[in-house]
PDB file of C-alpha atoms in Angstrom:
ATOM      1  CA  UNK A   1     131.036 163.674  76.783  1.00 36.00           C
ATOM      2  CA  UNK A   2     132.601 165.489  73.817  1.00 38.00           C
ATOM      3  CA  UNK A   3     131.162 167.343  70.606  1.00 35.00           C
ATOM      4  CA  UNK A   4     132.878 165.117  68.594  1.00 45.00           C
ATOM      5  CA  UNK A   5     130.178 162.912  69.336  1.00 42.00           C
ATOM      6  CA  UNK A   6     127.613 164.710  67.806  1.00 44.00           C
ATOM      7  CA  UNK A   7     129.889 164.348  64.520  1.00 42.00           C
ATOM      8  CA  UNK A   8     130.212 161.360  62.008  1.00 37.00           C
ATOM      9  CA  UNK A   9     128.957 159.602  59.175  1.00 37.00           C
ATOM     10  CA  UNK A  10     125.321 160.948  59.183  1.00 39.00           C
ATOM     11  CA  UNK A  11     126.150 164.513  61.155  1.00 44.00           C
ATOM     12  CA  UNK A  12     124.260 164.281  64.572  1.00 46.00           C
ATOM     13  CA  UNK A  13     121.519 161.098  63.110  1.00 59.00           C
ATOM     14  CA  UNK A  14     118.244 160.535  64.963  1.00 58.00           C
ATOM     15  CA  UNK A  15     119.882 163.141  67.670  1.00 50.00           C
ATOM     16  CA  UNK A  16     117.495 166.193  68.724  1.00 46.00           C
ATOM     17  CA  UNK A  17     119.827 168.564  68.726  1.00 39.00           C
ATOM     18  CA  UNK A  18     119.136 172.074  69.789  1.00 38.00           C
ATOM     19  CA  UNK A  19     120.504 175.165  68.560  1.00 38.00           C
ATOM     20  CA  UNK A  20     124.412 175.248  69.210  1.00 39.00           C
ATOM     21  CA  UNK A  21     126.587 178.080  70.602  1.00 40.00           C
ATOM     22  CA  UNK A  22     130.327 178.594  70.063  1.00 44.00           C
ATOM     23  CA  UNK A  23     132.333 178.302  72.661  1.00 44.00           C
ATOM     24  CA  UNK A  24     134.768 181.701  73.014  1.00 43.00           C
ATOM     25  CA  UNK A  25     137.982 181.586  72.051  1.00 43.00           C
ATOM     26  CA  UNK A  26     140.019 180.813  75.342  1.00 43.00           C
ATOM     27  CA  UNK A  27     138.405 178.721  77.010  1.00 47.00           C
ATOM     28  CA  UNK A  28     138.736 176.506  73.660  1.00 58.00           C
ATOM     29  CA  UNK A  29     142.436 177.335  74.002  1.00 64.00           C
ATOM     30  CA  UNK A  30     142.603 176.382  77.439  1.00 58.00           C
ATOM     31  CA  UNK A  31     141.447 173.070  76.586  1.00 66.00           C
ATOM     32  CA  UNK A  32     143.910 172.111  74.148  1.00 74.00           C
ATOM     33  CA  UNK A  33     146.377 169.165  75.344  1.00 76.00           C
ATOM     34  CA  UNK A  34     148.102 166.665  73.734  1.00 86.00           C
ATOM     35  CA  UNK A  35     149.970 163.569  75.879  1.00 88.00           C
ATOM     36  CA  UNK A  36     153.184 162.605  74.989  1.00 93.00           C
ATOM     37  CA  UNK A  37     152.251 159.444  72.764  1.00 95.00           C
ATOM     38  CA  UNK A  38     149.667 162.216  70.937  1.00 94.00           C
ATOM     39  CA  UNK A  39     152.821 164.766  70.667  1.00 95.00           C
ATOM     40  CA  UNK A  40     154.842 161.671  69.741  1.00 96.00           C
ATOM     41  CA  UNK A  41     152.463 160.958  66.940  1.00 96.00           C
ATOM     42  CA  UNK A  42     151.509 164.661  65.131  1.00 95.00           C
ATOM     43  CA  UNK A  43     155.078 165.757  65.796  1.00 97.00           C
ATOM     44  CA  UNK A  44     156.170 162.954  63.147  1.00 97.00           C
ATOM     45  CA  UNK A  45     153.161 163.056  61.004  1.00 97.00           C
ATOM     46  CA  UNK A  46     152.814 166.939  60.695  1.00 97.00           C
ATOM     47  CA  UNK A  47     156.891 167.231  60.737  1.00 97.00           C
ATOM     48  CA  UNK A  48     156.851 170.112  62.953  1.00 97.00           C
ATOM     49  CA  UNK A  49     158.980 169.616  65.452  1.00 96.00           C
ATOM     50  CA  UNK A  50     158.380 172.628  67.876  1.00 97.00           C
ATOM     51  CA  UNK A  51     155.891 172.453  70.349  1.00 95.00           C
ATOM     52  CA  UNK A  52     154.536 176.130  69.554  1.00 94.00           C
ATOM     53  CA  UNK A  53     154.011 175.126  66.377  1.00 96.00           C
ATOM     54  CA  UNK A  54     152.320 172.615  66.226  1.00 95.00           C
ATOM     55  CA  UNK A  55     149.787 173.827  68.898  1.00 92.00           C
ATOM     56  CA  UNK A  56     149.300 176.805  66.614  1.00 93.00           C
ATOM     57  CA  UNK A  57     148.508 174.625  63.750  1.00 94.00           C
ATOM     58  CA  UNK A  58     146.142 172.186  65.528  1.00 91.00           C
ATOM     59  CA  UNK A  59     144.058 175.340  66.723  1.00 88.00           C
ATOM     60  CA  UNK A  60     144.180 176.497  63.182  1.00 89.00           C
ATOM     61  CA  UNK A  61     143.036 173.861  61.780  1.00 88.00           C
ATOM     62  CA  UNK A  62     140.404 173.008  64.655  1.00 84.00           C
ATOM     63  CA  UNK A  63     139.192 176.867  63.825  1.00 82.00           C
ATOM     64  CA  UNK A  64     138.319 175.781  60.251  1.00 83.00           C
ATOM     65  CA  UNK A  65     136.896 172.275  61.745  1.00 77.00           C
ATOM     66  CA  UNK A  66     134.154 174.228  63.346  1.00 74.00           C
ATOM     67  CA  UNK A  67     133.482 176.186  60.200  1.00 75.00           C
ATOM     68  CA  UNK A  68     133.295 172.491  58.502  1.00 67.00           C
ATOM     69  CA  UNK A  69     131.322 170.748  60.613  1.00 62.00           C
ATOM     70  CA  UNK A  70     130.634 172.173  64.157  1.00 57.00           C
ATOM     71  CA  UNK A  71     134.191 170.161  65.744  1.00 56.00           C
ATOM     72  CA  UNK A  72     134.711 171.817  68.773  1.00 52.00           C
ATOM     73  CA  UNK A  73     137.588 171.104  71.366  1.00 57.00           C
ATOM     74  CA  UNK A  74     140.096 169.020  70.239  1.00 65.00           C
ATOM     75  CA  UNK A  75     138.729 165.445  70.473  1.00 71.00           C
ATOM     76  CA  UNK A  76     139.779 164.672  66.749  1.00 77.00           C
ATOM     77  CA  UNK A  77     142.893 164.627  68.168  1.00 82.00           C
ATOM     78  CA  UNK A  78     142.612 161.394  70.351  1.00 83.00           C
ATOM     79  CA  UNK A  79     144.040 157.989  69.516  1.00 90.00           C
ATOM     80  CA  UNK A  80     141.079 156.327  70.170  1.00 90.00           C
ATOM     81  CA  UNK A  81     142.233 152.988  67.773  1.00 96.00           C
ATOM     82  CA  UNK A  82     145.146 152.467  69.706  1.00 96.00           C
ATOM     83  CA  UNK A  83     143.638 152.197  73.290  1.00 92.00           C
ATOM     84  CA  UNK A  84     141.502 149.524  72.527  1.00 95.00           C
ATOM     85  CA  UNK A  85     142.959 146.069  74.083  1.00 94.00           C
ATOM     86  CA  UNK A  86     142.226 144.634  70.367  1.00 96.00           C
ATOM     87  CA  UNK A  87     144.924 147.183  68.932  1.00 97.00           C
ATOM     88  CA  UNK A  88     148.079 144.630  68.503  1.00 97.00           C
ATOM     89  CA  UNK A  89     145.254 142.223  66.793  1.00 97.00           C
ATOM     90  CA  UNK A  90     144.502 144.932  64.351  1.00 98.00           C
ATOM     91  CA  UNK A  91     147.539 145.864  63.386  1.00 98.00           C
ATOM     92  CA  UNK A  92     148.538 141.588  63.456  1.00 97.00           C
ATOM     93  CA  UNK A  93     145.691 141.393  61.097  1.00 98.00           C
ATOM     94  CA  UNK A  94     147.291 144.019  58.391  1.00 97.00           C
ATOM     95  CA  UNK A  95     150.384 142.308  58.081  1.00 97.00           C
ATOM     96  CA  UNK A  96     149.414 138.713  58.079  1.00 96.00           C
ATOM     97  CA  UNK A  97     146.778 139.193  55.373  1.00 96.00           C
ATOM     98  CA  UNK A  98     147.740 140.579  52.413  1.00 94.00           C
ATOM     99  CA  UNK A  99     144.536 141.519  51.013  1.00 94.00           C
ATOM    100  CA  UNK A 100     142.789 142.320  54.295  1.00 96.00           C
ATOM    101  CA  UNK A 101     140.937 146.216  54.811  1.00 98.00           C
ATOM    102  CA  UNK A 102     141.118 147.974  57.379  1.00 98.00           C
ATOM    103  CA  UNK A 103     137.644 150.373  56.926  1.00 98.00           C
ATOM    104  CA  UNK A 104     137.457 153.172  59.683  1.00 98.00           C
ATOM    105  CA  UNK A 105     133.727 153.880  59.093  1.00 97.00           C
ATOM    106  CA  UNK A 106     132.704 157.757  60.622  1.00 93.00           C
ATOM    107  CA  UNK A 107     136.571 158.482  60.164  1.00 93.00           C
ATOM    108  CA  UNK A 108     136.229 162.306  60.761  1.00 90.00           C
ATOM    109  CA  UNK A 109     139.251 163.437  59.956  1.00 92.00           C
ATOM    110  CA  UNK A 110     140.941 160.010  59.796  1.00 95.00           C
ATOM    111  CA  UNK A 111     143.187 160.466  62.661  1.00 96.00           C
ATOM    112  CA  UNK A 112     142.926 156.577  63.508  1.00 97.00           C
ATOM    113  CA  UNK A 113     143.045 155.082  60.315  1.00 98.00           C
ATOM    114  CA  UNK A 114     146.683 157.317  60.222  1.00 98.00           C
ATOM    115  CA  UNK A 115     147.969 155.773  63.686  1.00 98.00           C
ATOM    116  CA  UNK A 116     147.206 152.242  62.590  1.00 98.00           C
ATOM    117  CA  UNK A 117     148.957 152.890  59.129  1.00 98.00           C
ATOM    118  CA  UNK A 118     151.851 154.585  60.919  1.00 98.00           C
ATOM    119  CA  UNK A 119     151.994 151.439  63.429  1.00 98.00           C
ATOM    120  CA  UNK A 120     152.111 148.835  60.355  1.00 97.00           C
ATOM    121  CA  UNK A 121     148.608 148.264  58.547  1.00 98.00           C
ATOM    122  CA  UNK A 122     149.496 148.846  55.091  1.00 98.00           C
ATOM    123  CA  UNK A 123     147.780 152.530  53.204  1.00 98.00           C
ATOM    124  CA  UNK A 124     146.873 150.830  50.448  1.00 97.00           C
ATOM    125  CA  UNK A 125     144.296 148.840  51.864  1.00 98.00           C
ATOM    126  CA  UNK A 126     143.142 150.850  54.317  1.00 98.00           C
ATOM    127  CA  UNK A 127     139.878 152.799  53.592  1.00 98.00           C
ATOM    128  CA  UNK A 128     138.011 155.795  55.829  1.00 98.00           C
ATOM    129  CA  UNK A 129     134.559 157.016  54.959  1.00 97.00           C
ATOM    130  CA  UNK A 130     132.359 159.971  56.297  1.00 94.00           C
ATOM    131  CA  UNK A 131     129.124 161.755  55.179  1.00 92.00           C
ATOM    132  CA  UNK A 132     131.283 164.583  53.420  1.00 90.00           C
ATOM    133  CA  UNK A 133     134.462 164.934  51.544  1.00 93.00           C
ATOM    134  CA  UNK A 134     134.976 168.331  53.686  1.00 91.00           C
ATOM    135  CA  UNK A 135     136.654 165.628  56.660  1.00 90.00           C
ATOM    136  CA  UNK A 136     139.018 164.499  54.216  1.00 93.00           C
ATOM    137  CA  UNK A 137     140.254 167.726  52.939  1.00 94.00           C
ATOM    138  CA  UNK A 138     140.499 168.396  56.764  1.00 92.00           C
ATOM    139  CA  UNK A 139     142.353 165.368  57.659  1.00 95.00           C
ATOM    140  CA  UNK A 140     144.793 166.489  54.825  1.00 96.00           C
ATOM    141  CA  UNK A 141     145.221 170.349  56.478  1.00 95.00           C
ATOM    142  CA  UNK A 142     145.829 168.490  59.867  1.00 95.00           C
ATOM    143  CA  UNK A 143     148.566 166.406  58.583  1.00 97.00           C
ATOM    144  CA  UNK A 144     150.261 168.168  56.206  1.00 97.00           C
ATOM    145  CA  UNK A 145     149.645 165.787  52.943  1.00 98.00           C
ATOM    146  CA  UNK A 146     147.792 165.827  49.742  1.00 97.00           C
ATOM    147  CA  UNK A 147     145.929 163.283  47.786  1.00 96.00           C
ATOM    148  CA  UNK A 148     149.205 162.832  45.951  1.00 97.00           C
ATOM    149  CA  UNK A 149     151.430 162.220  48.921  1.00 97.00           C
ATOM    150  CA  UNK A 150     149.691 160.324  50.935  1.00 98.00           C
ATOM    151  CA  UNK A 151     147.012 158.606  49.006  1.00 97.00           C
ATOM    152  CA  UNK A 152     144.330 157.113  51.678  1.00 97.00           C
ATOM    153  CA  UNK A 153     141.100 155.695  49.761  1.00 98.00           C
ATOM    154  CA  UNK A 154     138.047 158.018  51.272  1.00 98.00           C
ATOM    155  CA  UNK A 155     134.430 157.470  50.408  1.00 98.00           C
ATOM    156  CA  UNK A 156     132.052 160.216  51.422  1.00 97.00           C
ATOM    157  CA  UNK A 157     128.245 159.146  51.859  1.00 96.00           C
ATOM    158  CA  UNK A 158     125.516 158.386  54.166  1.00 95.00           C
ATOM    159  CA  UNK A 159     125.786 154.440  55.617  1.00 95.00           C
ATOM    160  CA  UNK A 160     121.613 154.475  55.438  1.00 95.00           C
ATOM    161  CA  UNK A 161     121.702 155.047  51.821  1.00 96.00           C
ATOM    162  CA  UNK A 162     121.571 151.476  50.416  1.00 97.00           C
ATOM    163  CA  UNK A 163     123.604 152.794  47.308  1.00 97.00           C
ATOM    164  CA  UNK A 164     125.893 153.536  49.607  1.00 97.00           C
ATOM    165  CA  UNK A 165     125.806 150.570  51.715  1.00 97.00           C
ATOM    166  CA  UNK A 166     123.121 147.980  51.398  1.00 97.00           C
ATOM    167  CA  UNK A 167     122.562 145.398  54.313  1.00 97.00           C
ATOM    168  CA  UNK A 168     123.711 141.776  53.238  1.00 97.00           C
ATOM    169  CA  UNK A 169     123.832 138.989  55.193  1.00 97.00           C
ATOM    170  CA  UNK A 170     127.378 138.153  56.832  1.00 97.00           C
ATOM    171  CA  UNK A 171     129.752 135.725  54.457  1.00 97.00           C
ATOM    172  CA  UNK A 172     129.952 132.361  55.929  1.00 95.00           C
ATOM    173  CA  UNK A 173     132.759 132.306  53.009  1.00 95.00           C
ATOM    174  CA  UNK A 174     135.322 134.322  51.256  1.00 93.00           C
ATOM    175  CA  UNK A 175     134.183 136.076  48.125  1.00 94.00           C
ATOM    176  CA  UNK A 176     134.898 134.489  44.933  1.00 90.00           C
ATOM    177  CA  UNK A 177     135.203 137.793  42.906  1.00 89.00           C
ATOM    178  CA  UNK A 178     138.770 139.467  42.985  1.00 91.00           C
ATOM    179  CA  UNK A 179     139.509 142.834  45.316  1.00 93.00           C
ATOM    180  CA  UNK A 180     138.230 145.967  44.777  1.00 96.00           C
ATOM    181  CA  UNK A 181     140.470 148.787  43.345  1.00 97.00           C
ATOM    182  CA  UNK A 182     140.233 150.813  46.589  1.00 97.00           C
ATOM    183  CA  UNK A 183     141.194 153.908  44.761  1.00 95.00           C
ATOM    184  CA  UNK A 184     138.411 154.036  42.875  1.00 96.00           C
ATOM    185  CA  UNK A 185     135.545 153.507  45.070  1.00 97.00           C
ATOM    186  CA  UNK A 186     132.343 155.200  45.191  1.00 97.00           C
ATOM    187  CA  UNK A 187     130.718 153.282  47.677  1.00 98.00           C
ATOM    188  CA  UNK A 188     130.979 150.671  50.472  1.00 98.00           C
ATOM    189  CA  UNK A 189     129.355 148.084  48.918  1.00 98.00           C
ATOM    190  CA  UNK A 190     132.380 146.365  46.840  1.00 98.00           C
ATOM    191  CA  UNK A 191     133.932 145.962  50.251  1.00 98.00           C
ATOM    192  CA  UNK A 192     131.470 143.197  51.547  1.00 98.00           C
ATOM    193  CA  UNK A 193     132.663 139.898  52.487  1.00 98.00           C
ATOM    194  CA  UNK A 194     136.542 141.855  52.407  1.00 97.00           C
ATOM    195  CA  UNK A 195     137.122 143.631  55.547  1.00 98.00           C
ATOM    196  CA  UNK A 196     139.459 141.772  58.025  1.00 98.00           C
ATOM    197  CA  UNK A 197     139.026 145.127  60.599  1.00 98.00           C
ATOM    198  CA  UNK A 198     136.199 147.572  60.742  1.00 98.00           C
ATOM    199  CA  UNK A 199     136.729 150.586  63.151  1.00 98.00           C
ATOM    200  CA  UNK A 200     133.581 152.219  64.149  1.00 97.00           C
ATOM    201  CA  UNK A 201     134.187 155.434  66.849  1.00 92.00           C
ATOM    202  CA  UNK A 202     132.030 158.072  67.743  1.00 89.00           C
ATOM    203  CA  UNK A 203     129.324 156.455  65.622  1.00 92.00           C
ATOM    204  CA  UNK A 204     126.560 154.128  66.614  1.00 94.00           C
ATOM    205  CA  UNK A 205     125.624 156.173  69.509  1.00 91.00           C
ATOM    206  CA  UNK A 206     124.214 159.441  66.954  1.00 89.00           C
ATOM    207  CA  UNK A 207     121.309 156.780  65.847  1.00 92.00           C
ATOM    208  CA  UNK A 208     118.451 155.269  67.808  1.00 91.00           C
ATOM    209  CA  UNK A 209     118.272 151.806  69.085  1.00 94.00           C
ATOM    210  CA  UNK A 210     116.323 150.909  65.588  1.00 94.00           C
ATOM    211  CA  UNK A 211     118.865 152.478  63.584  1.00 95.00           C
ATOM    212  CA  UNK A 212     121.680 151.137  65.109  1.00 96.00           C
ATOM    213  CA  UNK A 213     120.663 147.693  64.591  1.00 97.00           C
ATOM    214  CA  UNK A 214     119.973 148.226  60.960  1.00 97.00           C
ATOM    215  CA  UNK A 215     123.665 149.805  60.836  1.00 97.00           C
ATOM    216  CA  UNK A 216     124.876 146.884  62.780  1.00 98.00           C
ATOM    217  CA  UNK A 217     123.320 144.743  59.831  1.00 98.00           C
ATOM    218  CA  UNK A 218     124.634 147.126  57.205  1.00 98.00           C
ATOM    219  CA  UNK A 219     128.326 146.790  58.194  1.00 98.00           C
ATOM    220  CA  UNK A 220     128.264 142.895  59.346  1.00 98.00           C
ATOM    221  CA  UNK A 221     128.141 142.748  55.612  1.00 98.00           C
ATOM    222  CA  UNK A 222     131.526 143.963  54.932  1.00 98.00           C
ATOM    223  CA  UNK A 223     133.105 141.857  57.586  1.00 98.00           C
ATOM    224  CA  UNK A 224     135.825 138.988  56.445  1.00 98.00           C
ATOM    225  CA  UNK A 225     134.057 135.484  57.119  1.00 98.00           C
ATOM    226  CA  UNK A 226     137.818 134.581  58.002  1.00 97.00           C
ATOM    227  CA  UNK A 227     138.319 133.494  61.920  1.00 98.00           C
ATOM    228  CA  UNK A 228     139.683 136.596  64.062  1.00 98.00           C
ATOM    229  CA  UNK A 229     138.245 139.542  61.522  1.00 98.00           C
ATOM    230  CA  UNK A 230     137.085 141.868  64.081  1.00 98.00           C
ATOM    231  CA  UNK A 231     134.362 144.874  64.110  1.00 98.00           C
ATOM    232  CA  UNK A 232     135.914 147.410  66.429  1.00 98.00           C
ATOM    233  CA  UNK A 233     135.456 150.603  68.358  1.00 96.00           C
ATOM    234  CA  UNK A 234     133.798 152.845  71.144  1.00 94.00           C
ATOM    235  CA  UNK A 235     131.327 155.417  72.056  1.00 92.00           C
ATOM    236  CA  UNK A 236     129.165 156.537  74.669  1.00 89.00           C
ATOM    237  CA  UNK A 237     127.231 153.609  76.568  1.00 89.00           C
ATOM    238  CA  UNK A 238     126.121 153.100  79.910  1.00 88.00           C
ATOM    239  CA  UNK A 239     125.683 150.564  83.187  1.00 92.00           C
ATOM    240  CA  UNK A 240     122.069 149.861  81.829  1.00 92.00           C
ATOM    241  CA  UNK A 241     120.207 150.512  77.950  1.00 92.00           C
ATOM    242  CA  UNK A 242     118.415 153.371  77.410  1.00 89.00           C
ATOM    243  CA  UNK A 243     117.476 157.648  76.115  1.00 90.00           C
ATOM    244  CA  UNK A 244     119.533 159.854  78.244  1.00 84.00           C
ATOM    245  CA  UNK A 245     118.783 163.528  77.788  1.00 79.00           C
ATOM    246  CA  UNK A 246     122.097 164.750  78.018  1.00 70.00           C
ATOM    247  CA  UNK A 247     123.689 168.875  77.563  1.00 68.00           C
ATOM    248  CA  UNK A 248     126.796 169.299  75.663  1.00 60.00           C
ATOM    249  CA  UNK A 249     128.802 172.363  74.483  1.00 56.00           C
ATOM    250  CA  UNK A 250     125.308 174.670  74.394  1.00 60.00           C
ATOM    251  CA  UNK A 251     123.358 171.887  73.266  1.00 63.00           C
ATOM    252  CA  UNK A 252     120.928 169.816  75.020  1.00 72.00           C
ATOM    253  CA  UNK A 253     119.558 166.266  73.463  1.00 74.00           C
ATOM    254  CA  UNK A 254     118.219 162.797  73.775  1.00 83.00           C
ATOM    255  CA  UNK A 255     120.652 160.061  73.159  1.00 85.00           C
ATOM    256  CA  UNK A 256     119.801 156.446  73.182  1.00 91.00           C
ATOM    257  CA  UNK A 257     123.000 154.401  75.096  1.00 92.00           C
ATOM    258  CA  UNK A 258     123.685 150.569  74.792  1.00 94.00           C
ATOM    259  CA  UNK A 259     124.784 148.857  77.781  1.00 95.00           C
ATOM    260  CA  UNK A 260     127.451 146.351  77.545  1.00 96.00           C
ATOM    261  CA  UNK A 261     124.492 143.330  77.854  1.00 97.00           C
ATOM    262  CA  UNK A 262     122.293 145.138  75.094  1.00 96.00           C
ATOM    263  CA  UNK A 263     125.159 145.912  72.795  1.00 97.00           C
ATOM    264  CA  UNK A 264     126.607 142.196  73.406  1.00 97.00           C
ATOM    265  CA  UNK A 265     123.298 140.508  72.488  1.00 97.00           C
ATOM    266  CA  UNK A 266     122.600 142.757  69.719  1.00 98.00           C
ATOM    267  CA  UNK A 267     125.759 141.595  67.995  1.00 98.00           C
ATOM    268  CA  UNK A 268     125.415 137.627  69.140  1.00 98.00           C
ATOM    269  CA  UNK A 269     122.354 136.710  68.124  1.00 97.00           C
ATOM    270  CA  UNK A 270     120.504 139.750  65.973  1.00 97.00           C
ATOM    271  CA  UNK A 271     123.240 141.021  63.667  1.00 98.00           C
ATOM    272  CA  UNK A 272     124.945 137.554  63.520  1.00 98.00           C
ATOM    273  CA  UNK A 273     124.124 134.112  64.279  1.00 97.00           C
ATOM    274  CA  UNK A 274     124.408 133.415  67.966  1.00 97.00           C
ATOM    275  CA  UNK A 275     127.887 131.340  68.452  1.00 96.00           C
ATOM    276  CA  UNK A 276     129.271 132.786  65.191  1.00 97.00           C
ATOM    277  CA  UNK A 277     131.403 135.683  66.951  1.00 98.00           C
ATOM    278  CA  UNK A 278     132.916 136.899  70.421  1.00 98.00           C
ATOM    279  CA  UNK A 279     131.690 139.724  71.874  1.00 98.00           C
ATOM    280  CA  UNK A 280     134.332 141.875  74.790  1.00 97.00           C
ATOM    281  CA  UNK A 281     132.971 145.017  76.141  1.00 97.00           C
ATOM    282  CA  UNK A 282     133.931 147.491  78.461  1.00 94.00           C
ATOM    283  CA  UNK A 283     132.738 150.671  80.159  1.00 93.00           C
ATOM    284  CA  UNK A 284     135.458 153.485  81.260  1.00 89.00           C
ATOM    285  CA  UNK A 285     134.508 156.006  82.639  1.00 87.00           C
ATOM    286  CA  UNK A 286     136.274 159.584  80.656  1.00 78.00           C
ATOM    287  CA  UNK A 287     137.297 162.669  81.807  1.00 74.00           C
ATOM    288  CA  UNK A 288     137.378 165.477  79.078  1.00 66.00           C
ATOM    289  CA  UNK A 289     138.930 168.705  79.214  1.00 58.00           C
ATOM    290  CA  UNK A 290     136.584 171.313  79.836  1.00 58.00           C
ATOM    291  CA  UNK A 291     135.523 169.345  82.876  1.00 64.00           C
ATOM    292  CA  UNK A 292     133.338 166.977  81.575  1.00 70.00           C
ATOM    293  CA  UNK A 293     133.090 163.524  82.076  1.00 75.00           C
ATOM    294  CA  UNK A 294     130.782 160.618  80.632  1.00 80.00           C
ATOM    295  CA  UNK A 295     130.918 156.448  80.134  1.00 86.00           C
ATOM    296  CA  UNK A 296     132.637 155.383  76.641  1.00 88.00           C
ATOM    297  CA  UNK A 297     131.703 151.751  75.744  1.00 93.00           C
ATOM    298  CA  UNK A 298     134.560 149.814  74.665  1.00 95.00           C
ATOM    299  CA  UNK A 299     134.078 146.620  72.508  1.00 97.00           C
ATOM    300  CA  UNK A 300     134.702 144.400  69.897  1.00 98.00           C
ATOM    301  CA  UNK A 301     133.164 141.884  67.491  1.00 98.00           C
ATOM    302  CA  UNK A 302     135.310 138.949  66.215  1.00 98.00           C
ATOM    303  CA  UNK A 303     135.093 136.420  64.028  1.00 98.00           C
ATOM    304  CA  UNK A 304     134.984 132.558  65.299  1.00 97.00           C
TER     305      UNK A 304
END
């Protein structure tokens, strides 16, 4: 498990977190790493080309993550969007419809939302939210941009505050009224009935089984009634429902997990009606660096 996962749209949720201690400097530098598809990617986003470099920024910039919003290690840095077996869908999606959104919901620092606009969904109508603005003035250090250069629509705000985004019932049709000026927005809500992908990683799991359903509820809303509009992402599940009590970068806390059955049946048959989507899930098992390890529930929600 990473402490990214204790970060997100409503900071840790229904978690019990105990007090947190800061890892020391090396062993957080020990940890960084960066594949070649991740070296690939911030190379050309950050333009900085040498290797030294750019790990000097990225632990720069993680320094003043912590500061932010407790970020430890260095999983804001993984590509999370574009291992999912729906990625070529998502991207497909982007490009065939004109007007469809891609919302990355619990963005952090928007990493994902920047790989799928970097592999073709068009920036302007892509949106990321997050419980404070401070992730995207972050996401702007770690890339290099501005509001001006690289103008990504980000809504900050708390998905269990109904002004931010009230539960609807899912659109059996399209909506009637036109799209939303995504530049402008001040909440979710304008988005319902709109969305042809919502990403949702490192999210769900922060709230208890309760809460999750009501999110579940909250952003079935948004989703396009269209056929293959897909709800998307991952977090930590396990082989069968239930709290874990889990200890995690000097913390220690109770966690409720979805198994692939729970979280299947929660989505085909609570959230929406049963028959009206397809629901693909899939535990793998990851390995994080310092030495940890934990089961990340892979899935998707689409549109029949």
């Amino acid at each position: 498990m990473d402490t990214q996962l204790l970060t997100g749209l409503a900071g840790a949720g229904d978690l019990k977190v105990s007090a947190m201690v800061k890892p020391e400097t090396e062993p957080l530098d020990a940890a960084y790493a960066l594949s070649s598809k991740q070296t690939t990617f911030f190379k050309a986003q950050t333009r900085i080309d040498d290797d030294d470099d750019l790990r000097t920024h990225i632990l720069e910039v993680q320094e003043r993550a912590y500061e932010v919003s407790e970020v430890m290690w260095f999983t804001f840095l993984q590509l999370g969007i574009a291992a999912l077996p729906e990625y070529e869908s998502v991207i497909k999606l982007g490009q065939e419809r004109p007007d469809g959104i891609l919302l990355d919901i619990g963005c952090c620092f928007g990493v994902d939302a920047r790989k799928a606009i970097a592999d073709g969904f068009p920036l302007k109508n892509t949106v990321t939210t997050d419980l404070k603005k401070e992730f995207y003035d972050m996401g702007h250090a770690l890339f290099k941009t501005t509001p001006e250069t690289y103008p990504i629509s980000f809504v900050a705000g708390d998905a269990f505050d109904p002004n931010m985004l009230q539960i609807v019932p899912p659109f059996d049709e399209a909506p009637s009224t036109e799209k939303p000026d995504l530049s402008t927005l001040t909440s979710l809500n304008p988005l319902a009935g709109r969305c042809a992908v919502i990403y949702a990683s490192n999210f769900f799991h922060l709230f208890s089984e309760e809460n999750q359903l009501q999110l579940a509820k909250a952003v079935a809303g948004l989703l396009s009634p269209l056929p293959g509009s897909m709800i998307c992402g991952e977090h930590v599940g396990n082989w069968q429902k239930g709290v874990f009590h889990e200890e995690l970068g000097g913390r220690t806390f109770d966690m409720f997990q979805h198994s692939p059955e729970s979280w299947s049946a929660m989505w085909n048959g609570e959230v929406f009606t049963k028959g009206k989507v397809r629901v693909d899930t899939k535990i793998v098992l990851m390995k994080v660096p310092p030495g940890m390890e934990y089961n990340r529930l892979q899935w998707s929600v689409v549109r029949l």
